[in-house]
Coordinates of C-alpha atoms in Angstrom, one line a residue:
M521 CA 84.1 33.2 17.6
N522 CA 86.4 33.3 20.6
K523 CA 87.0 35.9 23.3
K524 CA 89.9 37.6 21.4
T525 CA 87.7 38.4 18.4
T526 CA 84.4 39.1 20.2
F527 CA 85.6 42.0 22.3
P528 CA 87.1 44.1 19.5
I529 CA 84.0 43.5 17.3
L530 CA 81.7 44.6 20.2
L531 CA 83.9 47.6 20.9
I532 CA 83.8 48.7 17.2
L533 CA 80.0 48.2 17.2
L534 CA 79.6 50.2 20.4
I535 CA 81.8 53.1 19.1
G536 CA 79.8 53.1 15.8
L537 CA 76.6 53.2 17.8
I538 CA 77.7 56.1 19.9
F539 CA 78.7 58.2 16.9
A540 CA 75.5 57.2 15.0
C541 CA 73.3 58.3 17.9
K542 CA 75.2 61.4 18.7
P543 CA 72.9 63.5 20.9
E544 CA 72.1 67.0 19.6
L545 CA 73.5 69.4 22.2
K546 CA 72.3 72.6 20.5
K547 CA 69.0 73.8 19.2
E548 CA 68.4 76.6 16.7
I549 CA 66.0 79.4 17.6
F550 CA 65.0 82.5 15.7
I551 CA 64.8 86.0 17.4
K552 CA 62.6 88.4 15.4
S553 CA 63.9 91.9 14.6
T554 CA 61.4 93.3 17.1
E555 CA 62.7 91.2 20.0
I556 CA 65.8 90.6 22.1
G557 CA 66.5 87.3 23.9
I558 CA 68.6 86.6 26.9
Y559 CA 69.6 83.5 28.9
Y560 CA 72.2 82.4 31.4
D561 CA 74.7 79.8 30.2
S562 CA 75.8 77.9 33.3
F563 CA 78.6 76.2 31.4
L564 CA 80.2 79.5 30.3
K565 CA 79.0 81.2 33.6
E566 CA 77.8 84.2 31.7
T567 CA 74.6 85.9 30.5
V568 CA 74.1 85.6 26.7
V569 CA 72.2 88.3 24.8
L570 CA 70.5 87.2 21.5
N571 CA 69.9 89.9 19.0
S572 CA 67.7 89.3 16.0
G573 CA 68.5 86.4 13.8
K574 CA 69.2 82.6 14.1
H575 CA 71.1 81.4 17.1
N576 CA 72.3 78.0 18.3
I577 CA 71.7 77.7 22.0
P578 CA 72.2 74.7 24.4
N579 CA 69.4 72.2 24.4
G580 CA 67.0 72.6 27.4
I581 CA 67.6 76.4 27.6
F582 CA 64.5 78.6 27.2
P583 CA 65.7 82.2 26.7
N584 CA 63.6 85.1 28.0
I585 CA 62.3 87.1 25.0
Y586 CA 61.5 90.8 25.3
P587 CA 59.8 93.1 22.8
I588 CA 62.0 96.0 21.8
E589 CA 59.5 97.7 19.5
Q590 CA 56.5 99.7 20.7
T591 CA 54.1 97.4 22.6
N592 CA 50.9 98.1 24.4
I593 CA 49.2 97.0 27.5
K594 CA 45.5 97.4 28.1
R595 CA 44.0 97.1 31.6
N596 CA 41.0 98.4 33.6
V597 CA 41.5 100.0 36.9
Q598 CA 39.3 101.5 39.6
I599 CA 40.6 104.6 41.3
L600 CA 39.4 106.6 44.3
T601 CA 39.2 110.4 43.9
K602 CA 39.8 113.0 46.6
D603 CA 36.1 112.9 47.5
E604 CA 36.3 109.1 47.9
K605 CA 34.3 108.3 44.7
P606 CA 35.4 105.3 42.7
I607 CA 36.0 105.9 39.1
S608 CA 36.8 103.2 36.5
Y609 CA 39.2 103.8 33.7
G610 CA 40.6 101.7 30.9
I611 CA 44.3 102.2 30.4
T612 CA 46.2 101.9 27.1
Y613 CA 49.9 102.2 27.7
W614 CA 52.4 102.2 24.8
Y615 CA 56.1 101.4 25.7
S616 CA 59.3 99.8 24.6
V617 CA 62.0 97.9 26.5
N618 CA 65.5 99.4 26.3
P619 CA 67.7 96.8 24.6
K620 CA 70.9 98.5 25.9
T621 CA 70.0 97.7 29.5
I622 CA 68.5 94.2 28.9
T623 CA 71.1 92.3 31.0
E624 CA 70.3 94.4 34.1
F625 CA 66.6 94.5 33.3
N626 CA 66.4 90.7 33.1
A627 CA 68.4 90.3 36.3
E628 CA 66.5 92.9 38.3
V629 CA 63.0 92.6 37.0
G630 CA 62.6 89.4 35.0
I631 CA 60.3 88.1 32.3
D632 CA 57.1 89.0 34.2
Y633 CA 58.0 92.7 34.1
V634 CA 54.6 93.9 33.1
E635 CA 52.9 92.6 36.2
R636 CA 55.8 93.2 38.6
F637 CA 57.3 96.4 37.3
V638 CA 55.3 98.4 34.7
L639 CA 51.7 98.1 36.0
P640 CA 52.5 98.8 39.7
K641 CA 54.3 101.9 38.7
I642 CA 51.4 103.1 36.5
F643 CA 48.8 102.3 39.1
S644 CA 50.8 104.1 41.8
E645 CA 51.1 107.3 39.7
M646 CA 47.4 107.1 38.8
R647 CA 46.4 106.8 42.5
K648 CA 48.6 109.8 43.4
S649 CA 47.1 111.9 40.6
F650 CA 43.5 111.0 41.1
R651 CA 43.7 111.4 44.9
E652 CA 44.4 115.1 44.5
L653 CA 41.2 115.7 42.5
D654 CA 37.5 115.7 43.1
S655 CA 35.4 113.4 40.9
V656 CA 34.0 116.5 39.0
N657 CA 37.4 118.2 38.4
I658 CA 39.2 115.4 36.5
G659 CA 41.0 116.6 33.4
I660 CA 42.1 113.4 31.7
P661 CA 44.5 114.9 29.1
E662 CA 46.4 116.7 31.9
I663 CA 46.6 113.6 34.0
E664 CA 47.8 111.6 31.0
K665 CA 50.6 114.1 30.3
E666 CA 51.5 114.3 34.0
I667 CA 51.8 110.5 34.4
E668 CA 53.7 110.1 31.1
S669 CA 56.1 112.8 32.3
K670 CA 56.6 111.1 35.7
L671 CA 57.3 107.7 34.1
N672 CA 59.8 109.2 31.7
N673 CA 61.5 111.2 34.5
D674 CA 61.7 108.3 36.9
I675 CA 65.4 107.4 36.6
K676 CA 65.1 103.7 37.5
F677 CA 61.9 103.1 35.5
S678 CA 63.0 105.0 32.3
E679 CA 66.4 103.2 32.4
F680 CA 64.5 100.0 31.4
I681 CA 61.2 101.2 29.9
K682 CA 60.6 104.0 27.4
T683 CA 57.1 105.4 27.8
E684 CA 55.6 106.2 24.4
S685 CA 52.1 107.3 25.6
I686 CA 49.4 106.5 28.1
K687 CA 45.7 107.0 27.4
F688 CA 42.7 106.7 29.8
G689 CA 39.1 105.9 28.8
K690 CA 36.3 106.0 31.3
T691 CA 34.6 102.7 31.8
E692 CA 31.6 101.5 33.8
P693 CA 32.5 100.0 37.2
N694 CA 32.0 96.3 37.5
K695 CA 28.5 95.4 38.9
K696 CA 28.5 92.6 41.3

């Protein structure tokens, strides 16, 4: 073979190799009917919302997935009462994320919303409520209703989170 035939043959082989090894630029993901996904597409320069179903998204993108059905959080918290007595309660909080405001929610709060947004709000409202009562005058059903009402009436909080219910159960304080 001479130079005139070698170059075209190598070029044809190279082009064939490129098309045979075409890199996959998209990956398929599935969003459940109880979830909503969101990611920022830097190529399109826009936020993309993924409703339930199959979606092809750019490879290397990991969308934030949020539950849009009723979800619960369980935590233990120790609260001081008006008479400075520590009382321990287990919290069961039922909520759902508002899918209509998911773009703003993702931008303002982010994926770690439970630790950064939901729990601080609940703990703050609990501290306010329990600080007004002596340890012997605690009416749990009334406090639950009061806190649930405050969460649902807080404009910023209720824009993103719909409070379904909150329940407290007395627990033993941690012994050290």
